[in-house]
Amino acid sequence: MLIKTVLNKLEHFKSFVFGAVTFQEVNGSEALVVEIKARANSRPECPECGKLGKKRDTQPVRLFEYVPIWAFKVFFQYAPRRVGCPIHGVKVERMPWVYGKEQMTTSYKVYLARWARRLSWKETADIFKTSWESIYRAVQHVVEYGLANRNLDGVTEIGVDEIQVFTGHKYLTMVYQLNAGARRLLWCGMERKAKTLLRFFHEFGKERSQKLKYVCSDMWAAYLKVIKKKAPNALNILDRFHIMRKFNEAIDLIRRGEVKLFKAENQENVLLKGRWLLLKNRENLNVKQTIRLKTLLKLNIATIKGYLLREDFQRFWEYKYPAAAEKFLDNWITRTLQTNLEPMKKVANMLKNHKPLIMNWFKAKGVLSSGAVEGMNLKAKLTMRKAYGFKSPECLKTALYHTLGKLPEPKCLHIFS
Ligand SMILES: [Zn+2]
């Protein structure tokens, strides 16, 4: 079978035909070069408006990189015509296999982008003997297409969160869709200010924002303010994950202070390597860790007191009746405010100040899964870890949309079936 036959099955370029396939040396290695010719009597298309125009002249032959086959690089070879358009003047014609002035075909970009979702961009570049920048451009193109062509109908549940990026105190605001079966990253933007989230709502549109039923967020004041204003029909929920994160931050703060104290007083550091034991959920510990935790819990130190307060608070989420839960919450806050654990008291005050929003969790029970935002965050962090080469926020955002956005792809390429 001829390679041409396979290509005809893969790609349909209406006004063009495949010609000879030959081996040629390209950039120092042997590659398959597929000639493309314009159909006889066909007229070139203006790249701006798509209208057919008169051919002015023909430019020198150019190569366009296509999907490799059997580890040979493949190139399309074509001499573009210039078209005279009454509106746009003389332009290089539109070629359906490539976008703009790019050298890489759209099909190859989609192909590389699919691999770049599974591997790091560096690994993808190494395997396909191309540069990191080429992978970035390929992913960027696919993401731009996806964002322009995605469907935002039916978004009624969203989660807002921030994650720390790069070094220093830099944050990325993440907005996820949380509807069951349709979880995805909807939007991300640098910083975590009110105006950051306002940008999301502006892009999302007023009509869609009105239709939001649930917004899950943490206690960050800037977010709460914007959600109240821009999603007036939504129930704002401070969910389990976000609240328990505050507890963990408080326990960690106490622990660090205490370790410093042990050092200063030349005492044995009984909390050595205790961080994960205390922050992890008990059911996720192995036997050895469970035994060590039991020993730790016998110690009469501030960190353990904080830990036990958190353990006690977990009961809050188990209540069936909101009134009983509220009573428990009040009681917990009072008890905690009587301790001398400053970071824990801070959590207690925060809960006190946000009680209505916390109680919303019970109103939405069963609708929103509390692990949804956490799960998406973990995936986002994994993407960032895989991509140590991300130098700019733009690049990072592209990678996140690519892996978490569930974006539609440009329609091309055959898929295994
Ligand atoms: Zn035109």
XYZ file of C-alpha atoms and ligand atoms in Angstrom:
418
model
C 0.000 0.000 0.000
C 1.197 3.470 -0.744
C 1.776 6.016 2.029
C -0.427 8.309 -0.028
C -3.359 5.900 0.490
C -2.922 6.085 4.268
C -2.677 9.858 4.205
C -5.833 10.150 2.160
C -7.629 8.215 4.852
C -6.306 10.582 7.522
C -6.531 14.012 6.016
C -9.003 15.631 3.650
C -7.720 18.788 2.076
C -10.435 19.694 -0.368
C -8.445 21.577 -2.958
C -5.146 19.777 -2.592
C -3.759 16.355 -3.473
C -0.822 14.333 -2.221
C 1.991 13.786 -4.708
C 5.223 11.822 -4.573
C 6.637 10.494 -1.287
C 10.438 10.462 -1.132
C 13.279 10.161 1.339
C 15.124 13.423 1.764
C 17.675 14.733 4.174
C 16.080 17.313 6.479
C 18.153 19.003 9.189
C 20.780 16.296 8.985
C 18.550 13.235 9.177
C 16.637 11.132 6.705
C 12.952 12.039 6.571
C 9.886 11.132 4.549
C 8.800 14.071 2.460
C 5.280 14.098 1.051
C 4.643 16.452 -1.788
C 1.379 18.417 -1.779
C -0.038 19.967 -4.910
C -2.964 22.292 -5.466
C -5.676 20.706 -7.607
C -5.543 21.780 -11.198
C -7.622 24.922 -11.785
C -8.203 25.420 -8.041
C -7.954 28.966 -6.778
C -6.125 29.972 -3.586
C -8.025 31.087 -0.487
C -7.494 34.369 1.346
C -6.240 33.529 4.894
C -8.231 36.394 6.407
C -11.707 35.984 4.949
C -11.595 32.568 3.281
C -12.709 33.924 -0.074
C -11.206 32.402 -3.190
C -9.031 34.790 -5.140
C -6.734 35.012 -8.073
C -3.284 33.485 -7.850
C -0.582 36.151 -7.990
C 2.582 34.085 -7.830
C 4.116 31.063 -6.163
C 6.511 31.207 -3.230
C 9.507 28.925 -2.688
C 8.826 25.388 -1.451
C 8.263 25.058 2.305
C 8.321 22.068 4.659
C 5.618 21.430 7.279
C 6.294 18.869 9.957
C 3.709 16.102 10.216
C 3.204 13.127 12.585
C 6.267 10.822 12.395
C 5.861 7.272 11.194
C 8.060 4.333 12.268
C 10.490 6.797 13.844
C 10.996 8.687 10.591
C 10.236 12.360 10.645
C 7.563 13.258 8.106
C 7.198 16.537 6.278
C 4.678 17.953 3.855
C 6.298 19.860 1.037
C 4.384 22.618 -0.646
C 5.038 25.822 -2.552
C 2.379 28.271 -1.278
C 0.676 30.582 -3.714
C -0.046 34.203 -3.029
C -3.623 35.282 -3.451
C -4.995 38.679 -4.383
C -8.017 39.502 -2.206
C -10.064 42.607 -2.976
C -10.366 43.335 0.766
C -7.107 42.101 2.281
C -4.642 42.636 -0.550
C -1.944 40.165 -1.532
C -1.530 37.386 1.039
C 0.014 33.938 1.317
C -2.886 31.529 0.795
C -4.601 29.570 3.561
C -3.298 26.020 3.867
C -5.718 23.718 5.733
C -2.962 21.607 7.342
C -1.286 24.472 9.146
C -2.255 27.461 11.226
C -0.883 30.893 10.327
C 2.832 31.064 9.660
C 3.624 27.951 11.682
C 6.005 25.300 10.475
C 4.311 22.456 12.356
C 1.055 21.003 11.009
C -2.026 21.193 13.202
C -2.312 17.396 13.240
C 1.204 17.052 14.618
C 0.495 19.702 17.247
C -2.572 17.816 18.444
C -0.560 14.594 18.464
C 2.258 16.112 20.547
C -0.209 17.811 22.865
C -1.832 14.457 23.622
C 1.519 13.042 24.702
C 2.317 16.193 26.656
C -0.751 15.547 28.763
C 0.676 12.224 29.917
C 4.381 12.984 30.027
C 6.302 16.068 31.020
C 6.919 18.507 28.181
C 10.629 17.796 28.405
C 10.105 14.041 28.039
C 7.772 14.605 25.100
C 10.357 16.837 23.429
C 13.101 14.223 23.979
C 11.046 11.353 22.564
C 10.037 13.224 19.427
C 13.422 14.900 18.972
C 12.032 18.358 19.104
C 12.437 21.356 21.395
C 10.627 22.182 24.629
C 9.434 25.400 22.968
C 7.843 23.433 20.127
C 5.900 21.355 22.618
C 4.822 24.520 24.417
C 3.610 26.075 21.145
C 1.748 22.884 20.235
C -0.010 22.734 23.613
C -0.709 26.458 23.491
C -2.407 26.113 20.121
C -4.558 23.195 21.255
C -5.520 25.045 24.455
C -6.412 28.247 22.593
C -8.641 26.249 20.289
C -10.206 24.430 23.231
C -10.947 27.584 25.223
C -12.524 29.219 22.185
C -14.673 26.183 21.375
C -15.691 24.777 24.767
C -19.234 24.696 25.992
C -19.949 26.468 29.267
C -23.637 25.595 29.489
C -24.905 23.769 32.534
C -22.285 25.016 34.989
C -24.211 25.282 38.264
C -21.630 24.241 40.850
C -18.197 25.770 41.129
C -15.327 25.671 43.575
C -12.900 28.533 44.129
C -9.501 28.000 45.641
C -5.972 29.312 45.587
C -2.778 27.363 45.192
C 0.741 28.502 45.816
C 2.904 28.687 42.718
C 6.548 29.403 41.976
C 8.575 30.454 44.997
C 7.626 33.136 47.461
C 4.093 34.112 48.203
C 2.647 33.871 44.727
C -0.836 32.476 44.272
C -2.955 31.238 41.448
C -6.720 31.498 41.799
C -8.417 28.376 40.495
C -12.073 28.078 39.555
C -13.346 24.538 39.035
C -16.634 23.240 37.780
C -17.826 20.681 40.337
C -20.968 19.265 38.713
C -20.885 15.486 38.981
C -19.400 13.955 35.854
C -18.235 17.323 34.573
C -15.433 18.286 36.897
C -12.883 20.483 35.213
C -10.773 23.583 35.528
C -12.847 26.492 34.269
C -10.492 29.358 34.864
C -7.208 30.270 36.516
C -5.504 33.603 37.092
C -2.494 34.894 38.965
C -2.976 36.291 42.492
C -5.869 35.913 44.895
C -7.282 39.384 45.111
C -10.886 40.458 44.724
C -10.128 41.707 41.254
C -8.643 38.331 40.314
C -11.948 36.576 40.925
C -13.836 39.498 39.386
C -11.940 38.765 36.168
C -13.333 35.235 36.202
C -16.918 36.395 36.648
C -16.457 38.986 33.949
C -15.264 36.359 31.466
C -17.835 33.821 32.603
C -20.622 36.300 31.959
C -23.495 37.672 33.963
C -26.151 35.296 32.652
C -24.168 32.179 33.538
C -23.204 33.592 36.945
C -26.891 34.078 37.749
C -27.440 30.368 37.171
C -24.849 29.255 39.710
C -26.450 27.274 42.528
C -23.460 26.363 44.683
C -20.119 28.016 45.160
C -17.621 26.230 47.307
C -14.794 28.354 48.695
C -12.552 28.928 51.657
C -12.734 31.802 54.119
C -10.597 34.171 52.108
C -12.388 37.517 52.527
C -11.635 38.794 49.026
C -13.315 35.753 47.481
C -16.332 35.825 49.800
C -17.041 39.430 48.924
C -16.920 38.831 45.178
C -18.976 35.617 45.328
C -21.723 37.389 47.245
C -21.856 40.151 44.678
C -21.437 38.193 41.460
C -23.255 34.924 42.202
C -26.339 36.261 43.978
C -28.406 33.089 43.564
C -25.752 30.694 44.768
C -25.343 29.144 48.168
C -21.786 29.876 49.263
C -20.414 26.879 51.120
C -17.320 26.683 53.220
C -16.683 23.006 52.849
C -14.973 20.406 54.945
C -11.756 20.358 52.978
C -11.195 24.109 53.177
C -12.001 24.288 56.856
C -9.866 21.322 57.867
C -6.992 22.892 55.955
C -7.120 25.809 58.426
C -6.827 23.331 61.289
C -3.799 21.726 59.711
C -2.131 25.073 59.186
C -2.736 25.920 62.848
C -1.358 22.593 64.112
C 1.697 22.988 61.942
C 2.283 26.470 63.289
C 2.104 25.225 66.882
C 4.390 22.301 66.050
C 7.035 24.526 64.484
C 6.995 26.841 67.483
C 7.328 23.945 69.852
C 10.222 22.346 67.951
C 12.062 25.667 68.147
C 11.420 25.750 71.884
C 12.786 22.209 72.367
C 15.925 23.263 70.554
C 16.366 26.443 72.572
C 15.968 24.542 75.825
C 18.164 21.658 74.675
C 15.319 19.220 75.094
C 14.776 16.100 73.070
C 12.708 16.834 69.950
C 9.854 14.427 70.547
C 8.084 15.797 67.462
C 10.899 14.849 65.100
C 9.367 13.647 61.842
C 5.974 14.034 63.482
C 4.606 16.409 60.888
C 2.935 13.865 58.636
C 1.699 11.736 61.479
C -0.235 14.702 62.767
C -1.480 16.099 59.472
C -2.510 12.887 57.786
C -5.880 11.315 58.396
C -5.620 8.502 60.884
C -7.002 5.884 58.528
C -4.171 6.570 56.094
C -1.415 5.640 58.534
C 0.341 2.261 58.464
C 0.775 0.068 61.546
C 4.169 1.488 62.498
C 2.916 5.046 62.130
C -0.192 4.274 64.182
C 1.923 2.978 67.065
C 4.146 6.040 66.938
C 1.111 8.321 66.854
C -0.286 6.594 69.952
C 2.956 7.334 71.821
C 2.901 10.929 70.647
C -0.673 11.422 71.783
C 0.312 10.633 75.369
C 2.543 13.684 75.489
C 1.250 16.703 77.276
C 2.453 19.276 74.777
C 0.732 22.078 72.850
C 0.970 20.377 69.463
C -0.888 17.332 70.723
C -3.521 19.469 72.403
C -4.124 21.155 69.069
C -4.253 17.801 67.341
C -6.862 16.485 69.736
C -8.996 19.580 69.231
C -8.950 18.929 65.505
C -9.799 15.260 66.008
C -12.712 16.274 68.174
C -13.949 18.759 65.593
C -14.237 16.019 62.934
C -17.451 14.955 64.701
C -19.044 18.165 63.461
C -19.294 16.766 59.940
C -21.079 13.635 61.087
C -24.137 15.397 62.444
C -27.432 14.728 60.721
C -29.364 17.660 62.105
C -28.022 21.169 61.537
C -29.292 22.381 64.913
C -27.288 19.709 66.746
C -24.247 20.475 64.614
C -24.534 24.157 65.447
C -24.714 23.421 69.127
C -21.597 21.300 68.874
C -19.846 24.049 66.915
C -20.634 26.682 69.551
C -19.445 24.368 72.280
C -16.215 23.590 70.445
C -15.511 27.282 69.858
C -16.042 28.109 73.538
C -13.764 25.297 74.702
C -11.037 26.222 72.260
C -11.114 29.901 73.173
C -10.388 28.881 76.764
C -7.101 27.229 75.847
C -3.793 29.001 75.399
C -3.248 27.698 71.871
C -3.187 30.948 69.896
C -3.316 29.472 66.369
C -6.243 27.253 67.392
C -8.032 30.200 68.937
C -7.616 31.981 65.643
C -9.364 29.073 63.904
C -12.144 29.178 66.492
C -12.704 32.879 65.887
C -12.699 32.333 62.161
C -15.386 29.664 62.539
C -17.370 31.968 64.787
C -17.271 34.764 62.221
C -18.298 32.512 59.343
C -20.884 30.393 61.039
C -23.738 30.942 58.542
C -21.514 29.993 55.620
C -20.261 26.918 57.448
C -23.791 25.845 58.261
C -24.560 26.109 54.520
C -22.602 22.897 54.203
C -25.508 21.071 55.786
C -27.970 22.661 53.391
C -25.979 21.387 50.447
C -25.190 18.006 51.922
C -25.256 15.274 49.364
C -25.041 17.653 46.419
C -21.414 18.614 46.622
C -18.739 16.089 47.315
C -16.355 17.618 49.802
C -13.331 16.024 48.191
C -13.939 17.556 44.775
C -11.875 20.711 45.169
C -9.155 18.837 46.999
C -8.964 16.268 44.200
C -8.640 18.947 41.536
C -5.968 20.732 43.570
C -3.945 17.557 43.820
C -4.077 17.124 40.065
C -3.033 20.738 39.573
C -0.060 20.274 41.886
C 0.945 17.110 40.048
C 0.891 19.006 36.760
C 3.094 21.699 38.232
C 5.520 19.201 39.666
C 5.864 17.436 36.324
C 6.605 20.708 34.679
C 9.612 22.182 36.390
C 10.344 23.940 33.110
C 7.438 26.354 33.487
C 9.017 29.761 33.689
C 6.089 32.064 33.193
C 2.549 32.266 34.563
C 1.222 32.049 30.995
C 3.003 28.789 30.491
C 1.753 27.379 33.782
C -1.819 28.347 32.992
C -1.573 26.722 29.567
C -0.402 23.482 31.181
C -3.208 23.540 33.742
C -5.930 24.179 31.172
C -4.416 21.425 29.070
C -4.461 18.766 31.774
C -7.527 19.812 33.788
C -9.719 21.773 31.398
C -11.307 18.830 29.536
C -11.045 21.010 26.444
C -12.246 19.957 22.993
C -9.457 19.303 20.476
C -9.194 20.534 16.912
C -10.760 17.804 14.816
C -8.031 15.872 13.107
C -6.030 12.652 13.394
C -7.116 9.091 13.588
C -7.623 7.538 17.011
C -7.029 3.860 17.820
C -10.300 2.024 18.080
Zn -9.692 38.378 2.224
